[in-house]
XYZ file of C-alpha atoms in Angstrom:
746
model
C -32.812 21.268 -3.355
C -32.629 17.823 -4.415
C -29.655 18.748 -6.853
C -27.924 20.446 -3.442
C -28.545 17.315 -2.101
C -26.852 14.761 -4.501
C -24.033 17.032 -4.425
C -23.707 16.559 -0.604
C -23.841 13.118 -1.091
C -21.398 12.892 -3.966
C -19.063 14.435 -2.057
C -19.189 12.565 1.024
C -19.186 9.714 -0.905
C -15.898 10.476 -2.592
C -14.152 11.697 1.004
C -15.067 8.177 1.968
C -13.844 6.204 -0.993
C -10.665 8.331 -1.072
C -10.335 7.596 2.593
C -10.579 3.685 2.339
C -9.914 2.278 -1.544
C -11.971 -0.100 -1.791
C -13.477 0.240 1.669
C -11.722 -2.741 2.720
C -11.555 -1.331 6.060
C -15.271 -0.751 6.699
C -16.232 -4.238 5.442
C -13.615 -6.090 7.302
C -14.980 -3.959 10.224
C -18.967 -4.594 9.405
C -18.304 -8.205 8.790
C -16.942 -8.769 11.674
C -18.813 -6.884 13.987
C -22.104 -8.479 12.348
C -20.685 -12.007 12.833
C -20.081 -11.220 16.630
C -23.220 -9.640 17.184
C -25.688 -12.826 14.916
C -23.135 -15.026 17.116
C -23.892 -13.513 20.535
C -27.755 -13.443 19.403
C -28.517 -16.956 18.761
C -26.335 -18.066 21.900
C -28.299 -15.788 23.892
C -31.810 -17.237 22.805
C -30.476 -20.662 23.618
C -29.761 -19.444 26.996
C -25.748 -19.586 27.296
C -23.535 -18.821 29.853
C -21.335 -15.638 29.625
C -18.202 -18.060 28.504
C -20.034 -19.557 25.532
C -20.796 -15.860 24.886
C -17.388 -14.908 25.105
C -15.849 -18.191 23.346
C -18.724 -17.687 20.304
C -17.793 -13.547 20.094
C -13.744 -14.902 19.799
C -14.269 -17.120 17.095
C -16.853 -15.176 14.955
C -14.348 -12.695 15.012
C -11.386 -15.214 14.194
C -13.808 -17.047 11.283
C -14.187 -13.518 9.953
C -10.697 -11.847 9.797
C -8.480 -15.001 9.045
C -9.749 -15.195 5.214
C -7.662 -13.717 2.711
C -8.505 -14.857 -0.361
C -10.003 -12.607 -3.024
C -12.508 -15.056 -4.614
C -15.713 -16.024 -3.350
C -15.268 -19.916 -4.054
C -11.994 -19.858 -2.355
C -13.135 -18.045 0.821
C -15.999 -20.528 0.886
C -13.520 -23.564 0.931
C -11.380 -22.073 3.374
C -13.983 -21.335 5.931
C -15.249 -24.886 5.351
C -11.834 -26.262 5.964
C -11.599 -23.923 9.015
C -14.404 -25.480 10.810
C -12.819 -28.818 11.452
C -9.391 -27.280 12.388
C -11.211 -24.774 15.212
C -13.211 -28.078 16.333
C -10.058 -29.665 16.400
C -7.886 -27.236 17.994
C -10.579 -26.273 21.127
C -10.774 -30.130 21.594
C -7.044 -30.141 21.986
C -7.238 -26.895 24.497
C -9.799 -28.628 26.410
C -8.037 -32.192 26.993
C -4.788 -30.556 27.391
C -5.241 -27.499 29.379
C -4.659 -29.542 32.738
C -1.771 -31.198 31.403
C 1.129 -28.772 31.845
C 4.082 -29.906 29.849
C 2.504 -31.903 27.148
C -0.285 -29.075 26.663
C 3.352 -26.401 26.125
C 4.892 -28.598 24.040
C 1.729 -29.185 21.836
C 1.194 -25.532 22.173
C 4.482 -24.749 20.431
C 4.540 -27.783 17.895
C 1.138 -25.945 16.763
C 2.773 -22.548 16.471
C 5.708 -23.657 14.248
C 2.818 -25.470 12.589
C 0.772 -22.380 11.850
C 3.745 -20.391 10.795
C 5.363 -22.868 8.331
C 1.703 -23.389 6.918
C 2.008 -19.795 5.406
C 4.350 -21.341 2.788
C 0.977 -22.511 1.401
C -0.454 -19.282 0.455
C -3.553 -17.826 1.931
C -5.493 -20.920 2.598
C -2.459 -22.434 4.655
C -1.651 -18.850 6.288
C -5.738 -18.852 7.437
C -5.866 -22.511 8.783
C -2.751 -22.128 10.851
C -3.960 -18.500 12.186
C -7.511 -20.404 13.034
C -5.719 -23.065 14.658
C -3.711 -21.036 16.755
C -6.543 -18.122 17.692
C -8.930 -21.035 18.685
C -6.450 -22.544 20.916
C -5.425 -19.502 22.753
C -9.240 -18.924 22.751
C -9.539 -21.910 24.785
C -6.969 -21.118 27.396
C -8.706 -17.657 27.779
C -12.218 -19.154 28.485
C -10.854 -22.196 30.490
C -12.246 -24.655 28.264
C -12.769 -28.242 30.103
C -13.598 -31.643 28.642
C -17.307 -30.961 30.186
C -17.895 -27.708 28.580
C -16.603 -29.180 25.511
C -19.612 -29.794 23.584
C -21.385 -26.593 24.392
C -17.656 -24.741 23.057
C -17.862 -26.820 19.570
C -21.636 -25.812 19.081
C -20.677 -22.373 19.528
C -17.730 -22.878 17.101
C -19.777 -23.943 14.564
C -22.250 -21.230 15.327
C -19.803 -18.744 14.816
C -18.613 -20.366 11.642
C -21.969 -20.301 10.483
C -22.780 -16.417 11.484
C -19.332 -15.227 9.706
C -20.644 -17.259 6.783
C -23.858 -15.839 6.345
C -22.245 -11.938 6.992
C -19.562 -13.227 4.168
C -21.415 -14.292 1.400
C -25.127 -12.699 2.234
C -25.076 -9.581 4.262
C -21.737 -8.201 3.397
C -20.792 -9.486 0.195
C -17.627 -8.186 -1.613
C -17.128 -9.752 -5.194
C -13.262 -8.962 -6.780
C -15.357 -7.301 -9.677
C -17.149 -5.076 -6.892
C -14.123 -4.430 -4.756
C -12.232 -3.446 -7.959
C -14.690 -0.911 -8.886
C -14.592 0.706 -5.569
C -11.036 1.095 -5.764
C -11.428 2.821 -9.180
C -13.680 5.285 -7.682
C -10.867 5.783 -5.134
C -8.234 6.374 -7.859
C -10.649 9.164 -9.362
C -11.351 10.626 -5.662
C -7.690 10.873 -4.726
C -7.009 11.848 -8.455
C -9.208 15.036 -7.505
C -7.853 15.673 -4.018
C -4.398 15.695 -5.405
C -5.437 18.243 -8.655
C -6.960 20.396 -5.566
C -3.976 20.414 -3.643
C -1.906 21.556 -6.587
C -4.423 24.029 -7.249
C -3.378 25.588 -3.725
C 0.203 25.159 -4.457
C -0.184 27.261 -7.512
C -1.732 30.021 -4.954
C 0.142 29.459 -2.352
C 1.946 32.352 -0.728
C 5.306 31.885 -0.005
C 5.484 31.673 3.685
C 2.594 28.446 3.113
C 4.772 27.001 0.209
C 6.099 24.170 2.358
C 2.739 22.846 3.745
C 1.181 23.232 0.017
C 3.967 21.543 -1.459
C 3.779 18.557 1.306
C -0.166 18.454 0.570
C 0.830 17.359 -2.774
C 3.591 14.988 -1.450
C 1.200 13.770 0.404
C -1.532 13.238 -2.430
C 0.954 11.972 -4.870
C 1.691 9.107 -2.297
C -1.557 8.226 -1.544
C -2.631 8.140 -5.545
C 0.410 5.713 -6.145
C -1.122 3.634 -3.173
C -4.330 3.050 -4.708
C -2.409 2.533 -8.055
C -0.877 -0.454 -6.480
C -3.694 -1.674 -5.067
C -6.027 -1.691 -8.281
C -2.953 -3.505 -10.177
C -2.995 -6.413 -7.033
C -6.896 -7.071 -7.753
C -6.942 -6.468 -11.748
C -6.477 -10.211 -12.523
C -9.754 -11.422 -10.280
C -11.684 -8.483 -11.074
C -11.657 -8.063 -14.920
C -13.161 -10.360 -17.382
C -10.173 -10.899 -19.114
C -6.332 -10.414 -19.546
C -6.745 -7.812 -21.893
C -9.513 -5.758 -19.843
C -7.294 -5.995 -17.106
C -4.113 -4.766 -19.038
C -6.243 -1.511 -20.456
C -6.998 -0.875 -17.255
C -3.388 -1.160 -15.842
C -2.432 1.176 -19.019
C -4.806 3.932 -18.019
C -4.370 3.980 -14.485
C -0.423 4.325 -15.151
C -1.129 7.046 -17.511
C -3.418 8.672 -15.271
C -1.013 8.457 -12.152
C 1.761 9.684 -14.341
C 0.253 12.499 -15.975
C -1.175 14.026 -12.552
C 2.741 13.473 -10.819
C 4.031 15.177 -13.969
C 1.445 17.908 -13.642
C 2.564 18.678 -10.095
C 6.060 18.726 -10.704
C 5.484 21.375 -13.623
C 3.613 23.495 -11.627
C 6.651 23.213 -8.706
C 8.625 24.590 -11.645
C 6.910 27.296 -12.916
C 6.628 28.739 -9.500
C 10.101 28.220 -8.878
C 13.126 30.503 -9.572
C 14.647 27.258 -11.333
C 14.180 24.158 -12.240
C 12.379 22.127 -9.621
C 13.640 18.625 -8.514
C 11.763 15.511 -8.911
C 13.310 14.346 -5.876
C 11.379 17.343 -3.878
C 8.079 15.582 -4.758
C 9.036 12.019 -2.757
C 11.501 13.069 0.037
C 9.574 14.548 3.299
C 10.415 17.341 4.749
C 12.258 18.540 1.547
C 11.954 22.247 1.145
C 10.113 24.063 -1.251
C 12.041 25.939 -3.944
C 12.530 29.437 -3.635
C 10.254 31.228 -5.670
C 10.439 33.568 -8.747
C 7.664 35.927 -7.438
C 4.010 36.069 -8.165
C 3.171 32.261 -9.445
C 2.295 33.762 -12.824
C 0.637 37.320 -14.538
C -3.026 38.110 -13.550
C -4.587 36.905 -16.440
C -3.021 34.295 -17.508
C -3.205 33.087 -13.339
C -6.703 33.439 -13.761
C -6.980 31.137 -17.072
C -4.669 28.397 -15.680
C -6.797 28.382 -11.925
C -9.994 28.085 -14.051
C -8.504 25.277 -15.741
C -7.063 22.946 -12.974
C -10.388 23.718 -11.389
C -12.194 22.374 -14.482
C -9.564 19.363 -14.517
C -10.648 18.944 -10.852
C -14.277 18.685 -11.792
C -13.594 16.342 -15.168
C -12.169 14.016 -12.848
C -14.998 13.548 -10.392
C -17.630 13.482 -13.095
C -15.266 11.095 -15.162
C -17.048 7.917 -13.548
C -20.731 9.700 -12.772
C -22.179 9.027 -16.561
C -22.308 12.658 -17.019
C -22.531 13.365 -20.905
C -23.499 16.782 -20.946
C -22.336 19.949 -23.165
C -21.187 21.319 -20.147
C -18.760 18.231 -19.395
C -17.857 17.927 -23.227
C -17.021 21.723 -23.664
C -14.623 21.475 -20.794
C -13.169 18.513 -21.848
C -12.365 19.760 -25.470
C -11.034 22.762 -24.024
C -8.617 21.231 -21.613
C -7.542 18.508 -24.836
C -6.805 21.642 -27.175
C -3.580 22.665 -25.005
C -2.231 19.445 -26.377
C -1.764 21.093 -29.731
C 0.959 23.735 -29.739
C -1.091 26.385 -31.432
C -3.935 26.485 -28.519
C -1.625 27.190 -25.982
C -2.099 31.074 -23.884
C 0.787 33.306 -24.435
C 2.824 33.112 -21.277
C 6.691 32.010 -20.438
C 7.816 28.292 -21.243
C 7.789 26.987 -17.957
C 3.757 28.258 -17.509
C 2.841 26.752 -21.116
C 4.525 23.366 -19.919
C 1.674 23.319 -16.886
C -1.348 23.919 -19.741
C 0.446 21.056 -21.735
C 0.156 18.915 -18.323
C -3.183 20.090 -18.063
C -3.865 18.411 -21.345
C -2.062 15.219 -20.738
C -4.096 14.581 -17.563
C -7.401 15.604 -19.275
C -5.862 13.013 -21.840
C -5.456 10.534 -19.406
C -8.901 11.219 -17.495
C -10.630 10.668 -21.197
C -8.611 7.505 -21.450
C -9.785 6.149 -18.241
C -12.783 6.621 -18.648
C -13.277 4.896 -21.869
C -11.604 1.751 -20.425
C -13.764 1.689 -17.334
C -17.209 2.825 -19.009
C -17.035 1.865 -22.497
C -17.467 3.913 -25.897
C -18.805 7.403 -25.131
C -20.756 10.230 -27.446
C -18.388 11.718 -29.821
C -21.116 14.489 -31.372
C -19.286 17.250 -29.621
C -15.498 16.451 -30.092
C -12.933 19.188 -31.496
C -10.612 18.220 -33.642
C -7.873 18.129 -30.459
C -10.630 15.570 -28.910
C -10.845 13.477 -31.768
C -6.852 12.774 -32.361
C -6.846 12.159 -28.838
C -9.679 9.617 -29.254
C -7.664 7.906 -32.546
C -4.752 7.500 -30.250
C -6.249 5.812 -27.522
C -8.293 3.650 -29.565
C -5.216 2.771 -31.298
C -2.803 2.492 -28.272
C -6.097 0.005 -27.026
C -5.924 -2.399 -29.898
C -1.985 -2.814 -29.561
C -2.537 -4.406 -26.094
C -1.316 -7.704 -25.721
C -0.978 -10.094 -22.765
C 2.448 -11.793 -21.670
C 3.812 -14.187 -19.512
C 5.780 -13.457 -16.262
C 8.718 -15.934 -15.070
C 8.054 -17.825 -11.796
C 10.262 -16.452 -8.996
C 12.954 -18.929 -8.051
C 11.950 -20.589 -4.763
C 14.370 -20.877 -1.583
C 14.606 -24.053 0.012
C 15.304 -25.236 3.885
C 15.980 -22.708 6.367
C 16.383 -20.114 3.742
C 12.615 -20.091 3.131
C 11.275 -17.637 5.088
C 8.403 -19.317 6.311
C 10.778 -22.136 7.690
C 12.761 -19.546 9.544
C 10.179 -17.613 10.561
C 8.699 -20.953 11.993
C 11.613 -21.593 14.000
C 12.132 -18.523 15.214
C 8.533 -18.123 16.733
C 8.452 -21.742 18.187
C 11.650 -20.774 20.367
C 10.164 -17.452 20.940
C 7.194 -19.144 21.970
C 9.242 -21.361 24.264
C 10.990 -18.539 26.101
C 7.546 -16.770 26.290
C 5.665 -19.912 27.951
C 8.602 -20.300 30.741
C 9.004 -16.819 31.227
C 5.212 -16.125 31.216
C 4.534 -19.374 33.655
C 6.735 -17.402 36.025
C 4.661 -14.281 36.262
C 1.569 -15.884 36.255
C 0.435 -19.591 35.853
C -2.927 -18.491 34.342
C -2.248 -15.703 32.240
C 0.784 -16.778 30.378
C -0.848 -17.765 27.072
C -0.777 -13.520 26.776
C 3.273 -13.499 26.505
C 2.916 -16.394 23.794
C 0.018 -14.044 21.692
C 2.495 -11.138 21.744
C 5.560 -13.062 20.491
C 3.029 -14.837 18.138
C 1.799 -11.370 16.820
C 5.064 -9.516 16.608
C 6.268 -11.895 13.849
C 3.283 -11.586 11.548
C 4.119 -9.985 8.316
C 7.648 -8.865 9.582
C 10.961 -10.068 7.910
C 13.851 -8.531 10.194
C 14.680 -8.460 13.789
C 14.350 -4.465 13.617
C 10.589 -4.872 11.820
C 10.019 -7.108 15.136
C 11.885 -4.603 17.288
C 9.427 -2.073 16.191
C 6.347 -3.721 16.219
C 6.845 -4.959 19.497
C 7.470 -1.322 20.852
C 4.073 -0.712 18.983
C 2.202 -3.014 20.677
C 3.476 -2.108 24.464
C 2.530 1.153 23.766
C -0.666 0.544 22.268
C -1.165 -2.143 25.522
C -0.113 0.578 28.284
C -3.007 2.944 26.931
C -5.617 0.270 26.341
C -4.958 -0.959 29.977
C -5.807 2.772 31.384
C -8.982 2.919 28.682
C -9.657 -0.998 30.034
C -9.637 0.787 33.451
C -12.123 3.264 32.660
C -14.272 1.292 31.049
C -14.437 -1.557 33.049
C -15.774 0.996 35.701
C -18.164 2.443 33.924
C -19.780 -0.763 32.543
C -19.970 -2.575 35.768
C -22.429 -5.381 35.728
C -24.079 -4.504 32.801
C -23.487 -7.583 30.270
C -25.032 -6.487 27.383
C -23.521 -2.829 27.789
C -19.997 -4.277 27.928
C -20.809 -6.672 24.882
C -22.506 -3.307 22.774
C -18.630 -1.688 23.702
C -17.145 -4.756 22.772
C -18.405 -4.448 19.292
C -17.688 -0.902 19.169
C -14.165 -1.474 19.850
C -13.825 -4.105 17.328
C -15.219 -2.185 14.658
C -12.573 0.378 15.580
C -9.863 -2.160 15.481
C -10.301 -3.560 12.621
C -11.324 -0.298 10.348
C -7.774 1.506 12.129
C -5.634 -1.970 11.665
C -4.255 -0.881 8.199
C -3.589 2.838 9.690
C -1.426 2.143 13.017
C -0.998 -1.577 14.580
C -0.356 0.731 18.063
C -4.060 2.396 17.819
C -5.315 -1.293 16.652
C -3.293 -2.601 19.491
C -4.887 0.112 21.872
C -8.530 -0.834 20.911
C -7.739 -4.834 21.448
C -6.501 -4.349 24.722
C -9.500 -2.174 25.996
C -11.855 -5.070 24.611
C -10.034 -7.198 26.607
C -10.829 -5.108 29.840
C -14.376 -5.146 29.085
C -13.879 -9.216 28.221
C -12.493 -9.480 31.544
C -15.263 -7.956 33.539
C -17.467 -10.549 31.778
C -15.747 -12.883 32.493
C -15.600 -11.761 36.552
C -12.171 -11.580 36.664
C -11.280 -8.012 36.034
C -8.981 -6.503 38.276
C -6.413 -3.672 38.082
C -3.819 -6.626 38.446
C -4.776 -8.280 35.750
C -4.335 -5.302 33.609
C -0.940 -4.574 34.506
C -0.260 -8.275 34.135
C -1.402 -7.704 30.942
C 1.558 -5.543 30.226
C 4.039 -7.526 32.062
C 3.270 -10.384 30.164
C 2.909 -8.343 26.365
C 6.394 -6.730 27.262
C 8.218 -10.392 27.791
C 6.216 -11.955 24.953
C 7.658 -8.830 22.699
C 10.900 -9.123 24.547
C 11.235 -13.028 23.914
C 10.422 -12.691 20.438
C 12.973 -9.894 19.718
C 15.529 -12.378 21.599
C 14.412 -15.092 19.369
C 14.561 -12.982 15.908
C 18.012 -12.119 16.945
C 19.840 -15.163 18.244
C 18.116 -17.850 15.788
C 18.773 -17.575 12.229
C 18.510 -13.829 12.730
C 17.783 -11.774 9.436
C 19.423 -8.307 10.549
C 17.754 -4.889 9.318
C 20.894 -4.022 7.024
C 20.858 -7.421 5.233
C 17.392 -7.320 4.615
C 17.432 -3.680 3.423
C 20.202 -4.619 1.359
C 18.797 -7.349 -0.026
C 15.607 -5.464 -1.044
C 17.601 -2.311 -2.345
C 19.339 -4.975 -4.792
C 16.219 -5.976 -5.993
C 14.897 -2.450 -6.568
C 17.900 -1.770 -8.632
C 17.603 -4.496 -10.373
C 14.081 -3.824 -11.533
C 14.852 0.075 -11.598
C 18.074 -1.532 -14.493
C 15.027 -3.941 -16.169
C 12.690 -1.289 -17.209
C 15.349 1.335 -17.969
C 16.884 -0.848 -20.384
C 13.639 -1.986 -21.917
C 11.994 1.131 -22.102
C 15.279 2.709 -23.824
C 15.384 -0.652 -25.830
C 11.964 -0.133 -27.083
C 12.170 4.343 -27.950
C 15.553 2.739 -29.752
C 13.731 0.544 -32.275
C 14.060 -2.746 -30.380
C 11.023 -5.424 -29.650
C 7.936 -4.867 -27.522
C 7.908 -6.346 -24.177
C 5.554 -6.126 -21.329
C 7.065 -2.683 -19.844
C 3.919 -1.841 -17.525
C 4.562 -4.981 -16.084
C 8.230 -4.514 -15.283
C 7.005 -0.790 -14.270
C 4.943 -2.756 -11.372
C 7.339 -5.118 -10.311
C 9.656 -1.963 -9.704
C 7.137 -0.379 -7.686
C 6.115 -3.233 -5.606
C 9.880 -3.965 -5.025
C 10.132 -0.226 -3.653
C 7.204 -0.540 -1.385
C 8.602 -3.636 0.248
C 12.068 -1.748 0.781
C 10.178 1.327 1.955
C 8.409 -0.859 4.354
C 11.654 -2.441 5.398
C 13.242 0.222 6.120
C 10.552 1.395 8.876
C 12.724 0.425 11.826
C 15.380 2.901 10.302
C 13.598 5.888 10.097
C 11.475 5.218 13.005
C 11.200 8.141 15.494
C 12.646 6.114 18.352
C 15.855 5.170 16.250
C 18.813 6.872 18.090
C 21.139 6.869 14.809
C 19.784 10.113 13.210
C 22.242 10.486 10.671
C 21.352 6.913 9.471
C 17.742 8.044 9.876
C 17.750 10.757 7.274
C 20.079 8.486 4.697
C 17.265 5.442 4.610
C 14.652 8.573 3.840
C 16.906 10.338 1.375
C 17.964 6.986 -0.693
C 14.197 5.866 -0.639
C 13.260 9.377 -1.834
C 16.160 9.197 -4.727
C 14.504 5.219 -5.735
C 10.942 6.446 -5.781
C 12.437 9.869 -8.108
C 13.883 7.234 -10.143
C 11.027 4.935 -10.356
C 8.678 8.001 -11.350
C 11.176 8.550 -14.635
C 11.523 4.672 -14.983
C 7.887 4.336 -15.271
C 7.146 7.448 -17.465
C 9.827 5.928 -19.803
C 8.250 2.590 -19.683
C 4.654 4.648 -20.431
C 6.161 6.699 -23.275
C 7.635 3.765 -24.999
C 4.251 1.492 -24.945
C 2.726 4.449 -27.104
C 5.653 3.823 -29.365
C 3.904 1.430 -32.104
C 0.587 3.807 -31.932
C 1.521 7.369 -31.306
C 2.010 9.378 -34.852
C 4.454 11.778 -32.558
C 6.993 9.063 -31.189
C 9.588 7.827 -33.482
C 12.329 5.364 -32.273
C 15.898 6.621 -32.205
C 18.615 3.911 -32.362
C 20.679 6.528 -30.653
C 18.993 6.487 -27.502
C 20.218 2.713 -26.855
C 23.691 4.220 -26.765
C 22.869 7.347 -24.682
C 21.017 5.693 -21.823
C 23.887 3.180 -21.460
C 26.335 4.675 -18.756
C 22.774 5.385 -16.802
C 22.002 1.335 -17.081
C 25.647 0.761 -16.225
C 25.655 3.044 -13.301
C 22.213 1.685 -11.506
C 23.995 -2.053 -12.074
C 27.001 -0.848 -10.531
C 25.450 0.351 -7.483
C 23.583 -2.947 -7.022
C 27.057 -4.849 -7.378
C 28.546 -2.559 -4.736
C 25.379 -3.352 -2.088
C 25.973 -6.846 -2.528
C 29.494 -6.592 -1.846
C 30.248 -8.253 -5.470
C 32.568 -5.938 -6.451
C 34.109 -3.389 -4.145
C 36.230 -1.787 -6.692
C 33.110 -0.700 -9.406
C 32.503 3.092 -9.589
C 30.006 5.324 -10.916
C 30.812 7.466 -14.232
C 29.660 10.639 -14.714
C 29.586 12.900 -18.374
C 28.102 14.759 -20.858
C 24.594 15.155 -20.576
C 22.360 12.139 -22.109
C 21.222 15.354 -25.052
C 24.807 15.686 -26.004
C 25.531 12.223 -26.224
C 22.829 11.875 -28.917
C 24.747 14.308 -30.884
C 23.704 16.755 -33.701
C 23.936 14.812 -37.062
C 23.428 17.239 -40.386
C 19.991 16.787 -41.675
C 18.646 14.766 -38.620
C 15.042 16.899 -38.191
C 14.921 18.772 -34.571
C 13.362 16.993 -31.771
C 9.824 16.626 -31.343
C 8.203 17.700 -27.769
C 7.591 14.477 -26.792
C 10.874 13.106 -27.482
C 12.360 15.910 -25.542
C 10.209 14.844 -22.682
C 11.939 11.760 -23.130
C 15.512 13.081 -23.226
C 14.366 15.497 -19.850
C 13.471 11.851 -17.991
C 16.765 10.062 -19.365
C 18.536 13.314 -18.102
C 16.980 13.320 -14.412
C 17.333 10.017 -14.349
C 20.785 9.740 -15.059
C 21.100 12.782 -12.307
C 19.336 10.606 -9.367
C 21.077 7.600 -9.957
C 24.243 9.237 -9.460
C 22.896 11.225 -6.896
C 22.100 7.593 -5.399
C 25.686 6.647 -5.710
C 26.881 9.381 -2.697
C 24.600 8.273 0.112
C 25.500 4.892 -0.429
C 29.060 5.232 -0.288
C 29.928 4.546 -3.996
C 32.777 6.608 -5.926
C 31.566 9.005 -8.400
C 34.341 9.632 -11.259
C 34.729 11.448 -14.659
C 35.793 9.487 -17.641
C 39.424 10.326 -18.023
C 40.185 12.469 -21.454
């Protein structure tokens, strides 16, 4: 019974870890709710009225969610600085509330400064957010000079409650967050292996569904790898340890993605295109018939299940002989003589399982330290020797600082001007709608500019906020009717809605807006200002604020979506060329460079582009052809990034791996691919309208077949395959971007 209970708890833990990497959403929700509950408890013991309770709750929420630094010491400094900012803001709000023109002018100046403060990093962003939100709070609760001392006391209590929850009750150190993210990576890797197992067994009519699960699992694993990359510097003791974890995470991600592609190829009538794993909705390739012969299929199924168990138990401290036996068997597939009799495509799947097992072994050593080697087979010992040699070769490097833009070209300055103009329009329009609730339009205008960089992004965010607000108003009406005059019941529901708001925020902005609006309906009930007219006015002010934000973004220093996506596309292509050229250069015998850093820079640039294309691929976008083109281009770039990332990881093995040797001919063979990437980049930037992409002989044929040259080994063949597919994907990328493709003359 105890063993069964432990297994259930382990499965539940893995599911939670996979759904919320690092438990960041859970932590944010618990901290915020805890800070609000503590503030309300103390204020109620002091006999505070409802207005002070609402003010304290909102201040505790702001003090908690505004802090974004990763190190606890930096968080403490920002929180300490945030209190005087909050006190100054609420004091000015209380003084200026009754002075219409001066108060409005100051609000616009405050908004400009709050947005401009983002240029100073997380601390500047947090202090600006606290200043704006607390001033808004003063308007919401109707602060006056007479109530100012009590409000300042409630503010101080809210900040103390936030500090207590952050540093004592729900602490989150960088090391602890990184540890939980590593558990999430393991859980998502296991989920991906499960999806791949279903892909192996899926009948023809369910193949598309199984492929979509693999596609989603691959994307979720990559997302977690990027989150870990962002936390490595703060969460590891030194740079060498960070680089070791970085390499092992990259190895596991690449091995898992390659295994999915090999499984798809084994089930297909022809070689599976890598694009199939990255393009949402892409149909599964035609099947060759049954997955594999029965006997070999049973072995393959058993080994995929064994790989799944190996992944799940890799971080559990299990060092039993059963785990060692599974590990040894899977690693044995890396030796040609251990492969079961099957077709070449199916044997490649077994090799892929062996490489995935090696990646899991390397991940376990990197995260948990040296392991028991008493049960090692020769194949396992060889894998350990390779990993040890790679670990010893890791060294740190320095990155060049990016060029900083100045003046109105700086994004924070441009956004500050746009928000100031949009807020001015929102104040004027909001006053016309309501002299008492006009600030809701300003809040919406402010929010739609957060974390957006183009007119299209602002338009989509405004639409999502309006949609969430409309449904939230309906929920607010229902909840207000149920709660009536029961104050503490209303506050309990407010806490539930706030937790749901923070837990859902990274997943859906519409859902978050829904919870915010429903919560506000309860707050209005507590303040005895609730009515259907007030909630309808909330919708009107939200629509007005969103419209003012869009108008300001479109007319004041506009950044068109096309321009934004073209700039980011150029950055992605530049990073892709850098990674490809550096990896091929090292595989050709050139000097070693920090390839994994370059690969992660490529991944980050691609993530930025993916976010910027959301307005183009949103379901409400009327231009369907443009929507399909944007999805296709991003999927092609993800395919290119996968092959470039794999080349970089292989090149990093070159100094230590006995089966990989430098081949100077690779540089010349891959030169066409790099030139094509650069050609597309200059065409996107309109710097060379006449540039053309070249096609020609395959990469392998460009290497020639000199007499006396030994036959390529399996690793070298894999490098050539990745170069081939990268070359094909780059040529495929040229067509939707309108770049001419020509064959060389002669």
